[in-house]
Amino acid sequence: MTVQPAMTPVAHAVSTHEPAGQTLRWMAHWDLPHLPVVNADGIAVGVLSLADHEGRFGGIPRELDEKSVDELMERPPTVGPRTRLMRALRLLRNNRVHALPVVDSNGRPLGVLEAANLRTRRTDAPALTALATHQGV
C-alpha cells in the first residue's frame, strides 16, 4: 500500500513569508488542518498545522499576527505518492509530527498525509491502523 490513496490532495499551499496569524485563521475558516508550505520556487519545505497553534478556546492568538509561516511551520521530511505507507508512518512517528507533505518528483506539493486520517480510515491492512493508533502517530 502506498501513500497516494491515503493522502489528502491539496489545491493550495502557503508561502514561508505569509503572515502566520492570518494564514491560520484562513485555515480554520476553510477547515484545513494542515497546509504544505513552499519556498519562493514552489518547492515544499514544511507543513503548517492548525491544531498546533489554535488557542485553548479555538481561536488563533493575536500574537501570531507578528510571526511568519516560516517561524511556525514544522519541517518534516517529504514523501512521494508511491512511498510505502509503512515507511511514511515510521517517518510520522520518528519525527513526532502529525502530517507529511506529499510531493511530486520536482518537490512540488501534491497533498498531505495526515496521521489523523490514518487512524480513522478503514483499511485492508490492520497492521497499519494499529501502528498509526498505538505508536504515537
mmCIF file of N, CA and C in Angstrom:
data_model
loop_
_atom_site.group_PDB
_atom_site.id
_atom_site.type_symbol
_atom_site.label_atom_id
_atom_site.label_comp_id
_atom_site.label_asym_id
_atom_site.label_seq_id
_atom_site.Cartn_x
_atom_site.Cartn_y
_atom_site.Cartn_z
ATOM 1 N N MET A 1 0.842 -1.173 0.000
ATOM 2 C CA MET A 1 0.000 0.000 0.000
ATOM 3 C C MET A 1 0.896 1.248 0.000
ATOM 4 N N THR A 2 0.517 2.216 -0.800
ATOM 5 C CA THR A 2 1.312 3.437 -0.912
ATOM 6 C C THR A 2 0.592 4.624 -0.293
ATOM 7 N N VAL A 3 1.285 5.747 -0.232
ATOM 8 C CA VAL A 3 0.767 6.980 0.358
ATOM 9 C C VAL A 3 -0.394 7.555 -0.449
ATOM 10 N N GLN A 4 -0.360 7.443 -1.762
ATOM 11 C CA GLN A 4 -1.316 8.160 -2.612
ATOM 12 C C GLN A 4 -2.782 7.976 -2.216
ATOM 13 N N PRO A 5 -3.285 6.761 -2.010
ATOM 14 C CA PRO A 5 -4.709 6.660 -1.661
ATOM 15 C C PRO A 5 -5.036 7.189 -0.260
ATOM 16 N N ALA A 6 -4.040 7.324 0.589
ATOM 17 C CA ALA A 6 -4.270 7.779 1.963
ATOM 18 C C ALA A 6 -4.070 9.285 2.143
ATOM 19 N N MET A 7 -3.461 9.946 1.162
ATOM 20 C CA MET A 7 -3.169 11.372 1.321
ATOM 21 C C MET A 7 -4.410 12.219 1.055
ATOM 22 N N THR A 8 -4.376 13.437 1.593
ATOM 23 C CA THR A 8 -5.399 14.430 1.300
ATOM 24 C C THR A 8 -4.827 15.333 0.214
ATOM 25 N N PRO A 9 -5.405 15.309 -0.995
ATOM 26 C CA PRO A 9 -4.895 16.197 -2.043
ATOM 27 C C PRO A 9 -5.095 17.656 -1.631
ATOM 28 N N VAL A 10 -4.187 18.510 -2.031
ATOM 29 C CA VAL A 10 -4.320 19.926 -1.701
ATOM 30 C C VAL A 10 -4.358 20.767 -2.969
ATOM 31 N N ALA A 11 -5.201 21.774 -2.930
ATOM 32 C CA ALA A 11 -5.293 22.712 -4.038
ATOM 33 C C ALA A 11 -4.488 23.970 -3.748
ATOM 34 N N HIS A 12 -4.123 24.162 -2.480
ATOM 35 C CA HIS A 12 -3.411 25.366 -2.065
ATOM 36 C C HIS A 12 -2.197 25.008 -1.228
ATOM 37 N N ALA A 13 -1.216 25.856 -1.309
ATOM 38 C CA ALA A 13 -0.059 25.807 -0.423
ATOM 39 C C ALA A 13 0.173 27.238 0.027
ATOM 40 N N VAL A 14 0.924 27.404 1.079
ATOM 41 C CA VAL A 14 1.199 28.734 1.617
ATOM 42 C C VAL A 14 2.701 28.987 1.544
ATOM 43 N N SER A 15 3.056 30.233 1.341
ATOM 44 C CA SER A 15 4.461 30.614 1.239
ATOM 45 C C SER A 15 5.058 30.853 2.623
ATOM 46 N N THR A 16 6.343 30.658 2.739
ATOM 47 C CA THR A 16 7.042 30.833 4.023
ATOM 48 C C THR A 16 6.920 32.247 4.567
ATOM 49 N N HIS A 17 6.793 33.249 3.708
ATOM 50 C CA HIS A 17 6.786 34.640 4.166
ATOM 51 C C HIS A 17 5.398 35.170 4.538
ATOM 52 N N GLU A 18 4.351 34.368 4.337
ATOM 53 C CA GLU A 18 2.987 34.817 4.655
ATOM 54 C C GLU A 18 2.825 35.042 6.154
ATOM 55 N N PRO A 19 1.933 35.963 6.549
ATOM 56 C CA PRO A 19 1.671 36.175 7.976
ATOM 57 C C PRO A 19 0.981 34.948 8.591
ATOM 58 N N ALA A 20 1.536 34.443 9.665
ATOM 59 C CA ALA A 20 1.048 33.195 10.262
ATOM 60 C C ALA A 20 -0.368 33.320 10.809
ATOM 61 N N GLY A 21 -0.658 34.366 11.565
ATOM 62 C CA GLY A 21 -1.986 34.503 12.163
ATOM 63 C C GLY A 21 -3.084 34.525 11.121
ATOM 64 N N GLN A 22 -2.902 35.319 10.097
ATOM 65 C CA GLN A 22 -3.881 35.426 9.015
ATOM 66 C C GLN A 22 -4.039 34.080 8.311
ATOM 67 N N THR A 23 -2.949 33.402 8.055
ATOM 68 C CA THR A 23 -2.992 32.097 7.381
ATOM 69 C C THR A 23 -3.726 31.071 8.230
ATOM 70 N N LEU A 24 -3.452 31.056 9.527
ATOM 71 C CA LEU A 24 -4.118 30.096 10.413
ATOM 72 C C LEU A 24 -5.619 30.375 10.512
ATOM 73 N N ARG A 25 -6.017 31.650 10.533
ATOM 74 C CA ARG A 25 -7.451 31.974 10.555
ATOM 75 C C ARG A 25 -8.122 31.519 9.256
ATOM 76 N N TRP A 26 -7.422 31.682 8.136
ATOM 77 C CA TRP A 26 -7.936 31.219 6.851
ATOM 78 C C TRP A 26 -8.088 29.692 6.868
ATOM 79 N N MET A 27 -7.100 28.993 7.424
ATOM 80 C CA MET A 27 -7.168 27.539 7.530
ATOM 81 C C MET A 27 -8.359 27.110 8.385
ATOM 82 N N ALA A 28 -8.580 27.805 9.503
ATOM 83 C CA ALA A 28 -9.706 27.478 10.380
ATOM 84 C C ALA A 28 -11.030 27.703 9.646
ATOM 85 N N HIS A 29 -11.128 28.807 8.929
ATOM 86 C CA HIS A 29 -12.360 29.121 8.201
ATOM 87 C C HIS A 29 -12.687 28.033 7.170
ATOM 88 N N TRP A 30 -11.688 27.546 6.474
ATOM 89 C CA TRP A 30 -11.898 26.550 5.430
ATOM 90 C C TRP A 30 -11.714 25.116 5.936
ATOM 91 N N ASP A 31 -11.561 24.952 7.248
ATOM 92 C CA ASP A 31 -11.433 23.628 7.870
ATOM 93 C C ASP A 31 -10.291 22.822 7.249
ATOM 94 N N LEU A 32 -9.122 23.459 7.191
ATOM 95 C CA LEU A 32 -7.912 22.818 6.664
ATOM 96 C C LEU A 32 -6.950 22.569 7.823
ATOM 97 N N PRO A 33 -6.841 21.340 8.295
ATOM 98 C CA PRO A 33 -5.979 21.071 9.442
ATOM 99 C C PRO A 33 -4.490 21.261 9.164
ATOM 100 N N HIS A 34 -4.078 21.024 7.912
ATOM 101 C CA HIS A 34 -2.664 21.141 7.537
ATOM 102 C C HIS A 34 -2.561 21.743 6.145
ATOM 103 N N LEU A 35 -1.529 22.537 5.948
ATOM 104 C CA LEU A 35 -1.222 23.063 4.614
ATOM 105 C C LEU A 35 0.257 22.890 4.336
ATOM 106 N N PRO A 36 0.603 22.494 3.116
ATOM 107 C CA PRO A 36 2.016 22.469 2.775
ATOM 108 C C PRO A 36 2.550 23.899 2.690
ATOM 109 N N VAL A 37 3.793 24.057 3.056
ATOM 110 C CA VAL A 37 4.479 25.350 2.977
ATOM 111 C C VAL A 37 5.522 25.238 1.882
ATOM 112 N N VAL A 38 5.561 26.258 1.014
ATOM 113 C CA VAL A 38 6.505 26.242 -0.109
ATOM 114 C C VAL A 38 7.437 27.445 -0.041
ATOM 115 N N ASN A 39 8.613 27.275 -0.639
ATOM 116 C CA ASN A 39 9.557 28.392 -0.747
ATOM 117 C C ASN A 39 9.215 29.213 -1.998
ATOM 118 N N ALA A 40 10.049 30.189 -2.319
ATOM 119 C CA ALA A 40 9.793 31.080 -3.452
ATOM 120 C C ALA A 40 9.754 30.336 -4.789
ATOM 121 N N ASP A 41 10.377 29.162 -4.849
ATOM 122 C CA ASP A 41 10.389 28.366 -6.082
ATOM 123 C C ASP A 41 9.228 27.371 -6.160
ATOM 124 N N GLY A 42 8.343 27.377 -5.155
ATOM 125 C CA GLY A 42 7.212 26.453 -5.145
ATOM 126 C C GLY A 42 7.545 25.061 -4.655
ATOM 127 N N ILE A 43 8.707 24.898 -4.027
ATOM 128 C CA ILE A 43 9.140 23.601 -3.500
ATOM 129 C C ILE A 43 8.659 23.471 -2.055
ATOM 130 N N ALA A 44 8.106 22.326 -1.720
ATOM 131 C CA ALA A 44 7.614 22.092 -0.361
ATOM 132 C C ALA A 44 8.776 22.069 0.629
ATOM 133 N N VAL A 45 8.644 22.875 1.689
ATOM 134 C CA VAL A 45 9.689 22.949 2.712
ATOM 135 C C VAL A 45 9.145 22.671 4.111
ATOM 136 N N GLY A 46 7.837 22.432 4.225
ATOM 137 C CA GLY A 46 7.277 22.166 5.541
ATOM 138 C C GLY A 46 5.767 22.034 5.498
ATOM 139 N N VAL A 47 5.190 21.984 6.703
ATOM 140 C CA VAL A 47 3.747 21.869 6.886
ATOM 141 C C VAL A 47 3.344 22.817 8.012
ATOM 142 N N LEU A 48 2.248 23.532 7.807
ATOM 143 C CA LEU A 48 1.675 24.356 8.864
ATOM 144 C C LEU A 48 0.478 23.605 9.422
ATOM 145 N N SER A 49 0.441 23.444 10.741
ATOM 146 C CA SER A 49 -0.606 22.674 11.408
ATOM 147 C C SER A 49 -1.492 23.599 12.222
ATOM 148 N N LEU A 50 -2.770 23.607 11.914
ATOM 149 C CA LEU A 50 -3.723 24.458 12.622
ATOM 150 C C LEU A 50 -3.821 24.090 14.103
ATOM 151 N N ALA A 51 -3.931 22.819 14.405
ATOM 152 C CA ALA A 51 -4.122 22.378 15.788
ATOM 153 C C ALA A 51 -2.958 22.769 16.697
ATOM 154 N N ASP A 52 -1.769 22.864 16.148
ATOM 155 C CA ASP A 52 -0.601 23.230 16.954
ATOM 156 C C ASP A 52 -0.647 24.676 17.433
ATOM 157 N N HIS A 53 -1.481 25.502 16.797
ATOM 158 C CA HIS A 53 -1.432 26.930 17.093
ATOM 159 C C HIS A 53 -2.764 27.540 17.502
ATOM 160 N N GLU A 54 -3.824 26.765 17.512
ATOM 161 C CA GLU A 54 -5.103 27.287 17.991
ATOM 162 C C GLU A 54 -5.028 27.471 19.494
ATOM 163 N N GLY A 55 -5.686 28.504 19.977
ATOM 164 C CA GLY A 55 -5.746 28.731 21.420
ATOM 165 C C GLY A 55 -6.587 27.672 22.099
ATOM 166 N N ARG A 56 -6.573 27.676 23.396
ATOM 167 C CA ARG A 56 -7.321 26.656 24.149
ATOM 168 C C ARG A 56 -8.818 26.732 23.871
ATOM 169 N N PHE A 57 -9.308 27.873 23.435
ATOM 170 C CA PHE A 57 -10.740 28.018 23.193
ATOM 171 C C PHE A 57 -11.060 28.092 21.703
ATOM 172 N N GLY A 58 -10.137 27.631 20.872
ATOM 173 C CA GLY A 58 -10.394 27.501 19.450
ATOM 174 C C GLY A 58 -10.001 28.690 18.592
ATOM 175 N N GLY A 59 -9.577 29.777 19.177
ATOM 176 C CA GLY A 59 -9.205 30.938 18.377
ATOM 177 C C GLY A 59 -7.717 30.958 18.073
ATOM 178 N N ILE A 60 -7.341 31.810 17.144
ATOM 179 C CA ILE A 60 -5.937 31.999 16.799
ATOM 180 C C ILE A 60 -5.432 33.189 17.601
ATOM 181 N N PRO A 61 -4.456 32.995 18.483
ATOM 182 C CA PRO A 61 -3.952 34.102 19.298
ATOM 183 C C PRO A 61 -3.423 35.255 18.443
ATOM 184 N N ARG A 62 -3.740 36.481 18.824
ATOM 185 C CA ARG A 62 -3.332 37.676 18.078
ATOM 186 C C ARG A 62 -1.806 37.812 17.979
ATOM 187 N N GLU A 63 -1.067 37.299 18.950
ATOM 188 C CA GLU A 63 0.394 37.428 18.883
ATOM 189 C C GLU A 63 0.991 36.694 17.682
ATOM 190 N N LEU A 64 0.221 35.779 17.086
ATOM 191 C CA LEU A 64 0.711 35.080 15.901
ATOM 192 C C LEU A 64 0.662 35.961 14.647
ATOM 193 N N ASP A 65 -0.030 37.102 14.734
ATOM 194 C CA ASP A 65 -0.063 38.035 13.605
ATOM 195 C C ASP A 65 1.311 38.624 13.328
ATOM 196 N N GLU A 66 2.174 38.620 14.322
ATOM 197 C CA GLU A 66 3.512 39.197 14.182
ATOM 198 C C GLU A 66 4.543 38.186 13.681
ATOM 199 N N LYS A 67 4.118 36.962 13.470
ATOM 200 C CA LYS A 67 5.043 35.901 13.051
ATOM 201 C C LYS A 67 4.780 35.526 11.600
ATOM 202 N N SER A 68 5.801 34.969 10.965
ATOM 203 C CA SER A 68 5.628 34.462 9.600
ATOM 204 C C SER A 68 5.357 32.958 9.662
ATOM 205 N N VAL A 69 4.827 32.431 8.586
ATOM 206 C CA VAL A 69 4.594 30.988 8.486
ATOM 207 C C VAL A 69 5.898 30.230 8.721
ATOM 208 N N ASP A 70 6.999 30.754 8.198
ATOM 209 C CA ASP A 70 8.306 30.114 8.359
ATOM 210 C C ASP A 70 8.667 29.895 9.829
ATOM 211 N N GLU A 71 8.244 30.793 10.691
ATOM 212 C CA GLU A 71 8.573 30.685 12.122
ATOM 213 C C GLU A 71 7.752 29.612 12.830
ATOM 214 N N LEU A 72 6.602 29.244 12.279
ATOM 215 C CA LEU A 72 5.704 28.318 12.969
ATOM 216 C C LEU A 72 5.588 26.945 12.327
ATOM 217 N N MET A 73 6.046 26.808 11.106
ATOM 218 C CA MET A 73 5.846 25.540 10.400
ATOM 219 C C MET A 73 6.729 24.428 10.962
ATOM 220 N N GLU A 74 6.262 23.202 10.748
ATOM 221 C CA GLU A 74 7.072 22.029 11.035
ATOM 222 C C GLU A 74 7.872 21.730 9.778
ATOM 223 N N ARG A 75 9.014 21.108 9.950
ATOM 224 C CA ARG A 75 9.875 20.769 8.815
ATOM 225 C C ARG A 75 10.107 19.254 8.729
ATOM 226 N N PRO A 76 9.028 18.509 8.514
ATOM 227 C CA PRO A 76 9.198 17.052 8.406
ATOM 228 C C PRO A 76 9.763 16.685 7.042
ATOM 229 N N PRO A 77 10.245 15.464 6.912
ATOM 230 C CA PRO A 77 10.677 15.012 5.587
ATOM 231 C C PRO A 77 9.470 14.928 4.650
ATOM 232 N N THR A 78 9.720 14.993 3.368
ATOM 233 C CA THR A 78 8.645 14.831 2.395
ATOM 234 C C THR A 78 8.615 13.383 1.922
ATOM 235 N N VAL A 79 7.474 12.998 1.369
ATOM 236 C CA VAL A 79 7.318 11.672 0.778
ATOM 237 C C VAL A 79 6.687 11.839 -0.597
ATOM 238 N N GLY A 80 6.867 10.840 -1.429
ATOM 239 C CA GLY A 80 6.230 10.828 -2.739
ATOM 240 C C GLY A 80 4.950 10.020 -2.691
ATOM 241 N N PRO A 81 4.099 10.144 -3.692
ATOM 242 C CA PRO A 81 2.841 9.403 -3.692
ATOM 243 C C PRO A 81 3.032 7.892 -3.752
ATOM 244 N N ARG A 82 4.200 7.437 -4.222
ATOM 245 C CA ARG A 82 4.462 5.985 -4.297
ATOM 246 C C ARG A 82 5.255 5.459 -3.104
ATOM 247 N N THR A 83 5.522 6.322 -2.133
ATOM 248 C CA THR A 83 6.197 5.877 -0.914
ATOM 249 C C THR A 83 5.311 4.851 -0.215
ATOM 250 N N ARG A 84 5.921 3.808 0.297
ATOM 251 C CA ARG A 84 5.164 2.792 1.036
ATOM 252 C C ARG A 84 4.583 3.414 2.296
ATOM 253 N N LEU A 85 3.354 3.077 2.591
ATOM 254 C CA LEU A 85 2.652 3.668 3.729
ATOM 255 C C LEU A 85 3.333 3.341 5.056
ATOM 256 N N MET A 86 3.870 2.148 5.195
ATOM 257 C CA MET A 86 4.575 1.797 6.443
ATOM 258 C C MET A 86 5.783 2.704 6.656
ATOM 259 N N ARG A 87 6.501 3.030 5.585
ATOM 260 C CA ARG A 87 7.649 3.937 5.701
ATOM 261 C C ARG A 87 7.172 5.327 6.133
ATOM 262 N N ALA A 88 6.083 5.805 5.552
ATOM 263 C CA ALA A 88 5.554 7.114 5.910
ATOM 264 C C ALA A 88 5.098 7.147 7.373
ATOM 265 N N LEU A 89 4.491 6.072 7.832
ATOM 266 C CA LEU A 89 4.077 6.004 9.238
ATOM 267 C C LEU A 89 5.282 6.072 10.170
ATOM 268 N N ARG A 90 6.358 5.391 9.797
ATOM 269 C CA ARG A 90 7.573 5.467 10.606
ATOM 270 C C ARG A 90 8.130 6.893 10.629
ATOM 271 N N LEU A 91 8.081 7.577 9.491
ATOM 272 C CA LEU A 91 8.545 8.965 9.439
ATOM 273 C C LEU A 91 7.690 9.873 10.324
ATOM 274 N N LEU A 92 6.383 9.671 10.295
ATOM 275 C CA LEU A 92 5.493 10.445 11.173
ATOM 276 C C LEU A 92 5.878 10.224 12.635
ATOM 277 N N ARG A 93 6.010 8.973 12.994
ATOM 278 C CA ARG A 93 6.329 8.625 14.384
ATOM 279 C C ARG A 93 7.718 9.115 14.784
ATOM 280 N N ASN A 94 8.719 8.826 13.977
ATOM 281 C CA ASN A 94 10.099 9.166 14.336
ATOM 282 C C ASN A 94 10.350 10.667 14.374
ATOM 283 N N ASN A 95 9.604 11.428 13.566
ATOM 284 C CA ASN A 95 9.769 12.883 13.539
ATOM 285 C C ASN A 95 8.782 13.600 14.453
ATOM 286 N N ARG A 96 7.906 12.834 15.088
ATOM 287 C CA ARG A 96 6.915 13.369 16.032
ATOM 288 C C ARG A 96 6.100 14.507 15.415
ATOM 289 N N VAL A 97 5.578 14.237 14.214
ATOM 290 C CA VAL A 97 4.740 15.201 13.514
ATOM 291 C C VAL A 97 3.402 14.546 13.191
ATOM 292 N N HIS A 98 2.432 15.375 12.849
ATOM 293 C CA HIS A 98 1.082 14.889 12.571
ATOM 294 C C HIS A 98 0.781 14.829 11.079
ATOM 295 N N ALA A 99 1.714 15.350 10.252
ATOM 296 C CA ALA A 99 1.468 15.356 8.812
ATOM 297 C C ALA A 99 2.791 15.411 8.058
ATOM 298 N N LEU A 100 2.777 14.828 6.863
ATOM 299 C CA LEU A 100 3.932 14.864 5.962
ATOM 300 C C LEU A 100 3.487 15.457 4.630
ATOM 301 N N PRO A 101 4.293 16.345 4.042
ATOM 302 C CA PRO A 101 3.975 16.802 2.696
ATOM 303 C C PRO A 101 4.228 15.684 1.686
ATOM 304 N N VAL A 102 3.293 15.515 0.767
ATOM 305 C CA VAL A 102 3.453 14.562 -0.328
ATOM 306 C C VAL A 102 3.789 15.392 -1.567
ATOM 307 N N VAL A 103 4.908 15.065 -2.193
ATOM 308 C CA VAL A 103 5.412 15.900 -3.284
ATOM 309 C C VAL A 103 5.631 15.097 -4.560
ATOM 310 N N ASP A 104 5.655 15.812 -5.688
ATOM 311 C CA ASP A 104 5.983 15.170 -6.965
ATOM 312 C C ASP A 104 7.505 15.065 -7.099
ATOM 313 N N SER A 105 7.969 14.596 -8.225
ATOM 314 C CA SER A 105 9.403 14.374 -8.405
ATOM 315 C C SER A 105 10.211 15.671 -8.427
ATOM 316 N N ASN A 106 9.533 16.812 -8.570
ATOM 317 C CA ASN A 106 10.207 18.113 -8.543
ATOM 318 C C ASN A 106 10.109 18.800 -7.189
ATOM 319 N N GLY A 107 9.492 18.131 -6.205
ATOM 320 C CA GLY A 107 9.363 18.704 -4.871
ATOM 321 C C GLY A 107 8.150 19.594 -4.683
ATOM 322 N N ARG A 108 7.263 19.640 -5.668
ATOM 323 C CA ARG A 108 6.057 20.470 -5.564
ATOM 324 C C ARG A 108 4.956 19.675 -4.854
ATOM 325 N N PRO A 109 4.196 20.353 -3.978
ATOM 326 C CA PRO A 109 3.200 19.634 -3.174
ATOM 327 C C PRO A 109 2.034 19.074 -3.986
ATOM 328 N N LEU A 110 1.698 17.830 -3.676
ATOM 329 C CA LEU A 110 0.532 17.158 -4.246
ATOM 330 C C LEU A 110 -0.555 16.989 -3.192
ATOM 331 N N GLY A 111 -0.133 16.868 -1.939
ATOM 332 C CA GLY A 111 -1.079 16.611 -0.871
ATOM 333 C C GLY A 111 -0.376 16.544 0.465
ATOM 334 N N VAL A 112 -1.143 16.109 1.456
ATOM 335 C CA VAL A 112 -0.635 15.964 2.817
ATOM 336 C C VAL A 112 -1.086 14.607 3.338
ATOM 337 N N LEU A 113 -0.170 13.869 3.926
ATOM 338 C CA LEU A 113 -0.515 12.625 4.597
ATOM 339 C C LEU A 113 -0.715 12.969 6.063
ATOM 340 N N GLU A 114 -1.946 12.824 6.549
ATOM 341 C CA GLU A 114 -2.293 13.219 7.909
ATOM 342 C C GLU A 114 -2.480 11.992 8.786
ATOM 343 N N ALA A 115 -1.809 11.984 9.929
ATOM 344 C CA ALA A 115 -1.902 10.856 10.856
ATOM 345 C C ALA A 115 -3.338 10.625 11.303
ATOM 346 N N ALA A 116 -4.097 11.689 11.535
ATOM 347 C CA ALA A 116 -5.480 11.547 11.998
ATOM 348 C C ALA A 116 -6.321 10.777 10.989
ATOM 349 N N ASN A 117 -6.088 10.991 9.713
ATOM 350 C CA ASN A 117 -6.843 10.268 8.691
ATOM 351 C C ASN A 117 -6.502 8.787 8.697
ATOM 352 N N LEU A 118 -5.272 8.455 9.010
ATOM 353 C CA LEU A 118 -4.873 7.053 9.043
ATOM 354 C C LEU A 118 -5.505 6.322 10.215
ATOM 355 N N ARG A 119 -5.711 7.033 11.325
ATOM 356 C CA ARG A 119 -6.324 6.400 12.495
ATOM 357 C C ARG A 119 -7.801 6.136 12.277
ATOM 358 N N THR A 120 -8.484 6.996 11.514
ATOM 359 C CA THR A 120 -9.921 6.852 11.356
ATOM 360 C C THR A 120 -10.321 6.142 10.072
ATOM 361 N N ARG A 121 -9.380 5.956 9.187
ATOM 362 C CA ARG A 121 -9.645 5.368 7.881
ATOM 363 C C ARG A 121 -9.716 3.849 7.988
ATOM 364 N N ARG A 122 -10.727 3.276 7.382
ATOM 365 C CA ARG A 122 -10.794 1.815 7.313
ATOM 366 C C ARG A 122 -9.809 1.357 6.260
ATOM 367 N N THR A 123 -9.054 0.347 6.603
ATOM 368 C CA THR A 123 -8.028 -0.117 5.670
ATOM 369 C C THR A 123 -8.007 -1.634 5.637
ATOM 370 N N ASP A 124 -7.491 -2.152 4.563
ATOM 371 C CA ASP A 124 -7.332 -3.603 4.436
ATOM 372 C C ASP A 124 -6.086 -4.086 5.163
ATOM 373 N N ALA A 125 -5.335 -3.159 5.704
ATOM 374 C CA ALA A 125 -4.092 -3.526 6.381
ATOM 375 C C ALA A 125 -4.196 -3.170 7.864
ATOM 376 N N PRO A 126 -4.715 -4.072 8.702
ATOM 377 C CA PRO A 126 -4.879 -3.785 10.125
ATOM 378 C C PRO A 126 -3.578 -3.391 10.815
ATOM 379 N N ALA A 127 -2.462 -3.886 10.335
ATOM 380 C CA ALA A 127 -1.177 -3.543 10.952
ATOM 381 C C ALA A 127 -0.888 -2.059 10.807
ATOM 382 N N LEU A 128 -1.271 -1.463 9.696
ATOM 383 C CA LEU A 128 -1.067 -0.027 9.502
ATOM 384 C C LEU A 128 -1.915 0.774 10.481
ATOM 385 N N THR A 129 -3.179 0.383 10.616
ATOM 386 C CA THR A 129 -4.066 1.069 11.545
ATOM 387 C C THR A 129 -3.536 0.940 12.965
ATOM 388 N N ALA A 130 -3.074 -0.248 13.334
ATOM 389 C CA ALA A 130 -2.531 -0.461 14.678
ATOM 390 C C ALA A 130 -1.299 0.397 14.918
ATOM 391 N N LEU A 131 -0.433 0.465 13.942
ATOM 392 C CA LEU A 131 0.764 1.288 14.081
ATOM 393 C C LEU A 131 0.390 2.751 14.242
ATOM 394 N N ALA A 132 -0.531 3.235 13.427
ATOM 395 C CA ALA A 132 -0.953 4.637 13.495
ATOM 396 C C ALA A 132 -1.641 4.951 14.811
ATOM 397 N N THR A 133 -2.411 4.006 15.337
ATOM 398 C CA THR A 133 -3.197 4.246 16.540
ATOM 399 C C THR A 133 -2.376 4.098 17.812
ATOM 400 N N HIS A 134 -1.508 3.114 17.867
ATOM 401 C CA HIS A 134 -0.844 2.772 19.118
ATOM 402 C C HIS A 134 0.614 3.209 19.232
ATOM 403 N N GLN A 135 1.161 3.796 18.210
ATOM 404 C CA GLN A 135 2.572 4.144 18.259
ATOM 405 C C GLN A 135 2.803 5.643 18.292
ATOM 406 N N GLY A 136 1.812 6.411 18.725
ATOM 407 C CA GLY A 136 2.026 7.829 18.901
ATOM 408 C C GLY A 136 1.974 8.647 17.633
ATOM 409 N N VAL A 137 1.325 8.142 16.596
ATOM 410 C CA VAL A 137 1.192 8.920 15.366
ATOM 411 C C VAL A 137 -0.080 9.717 15.436
#
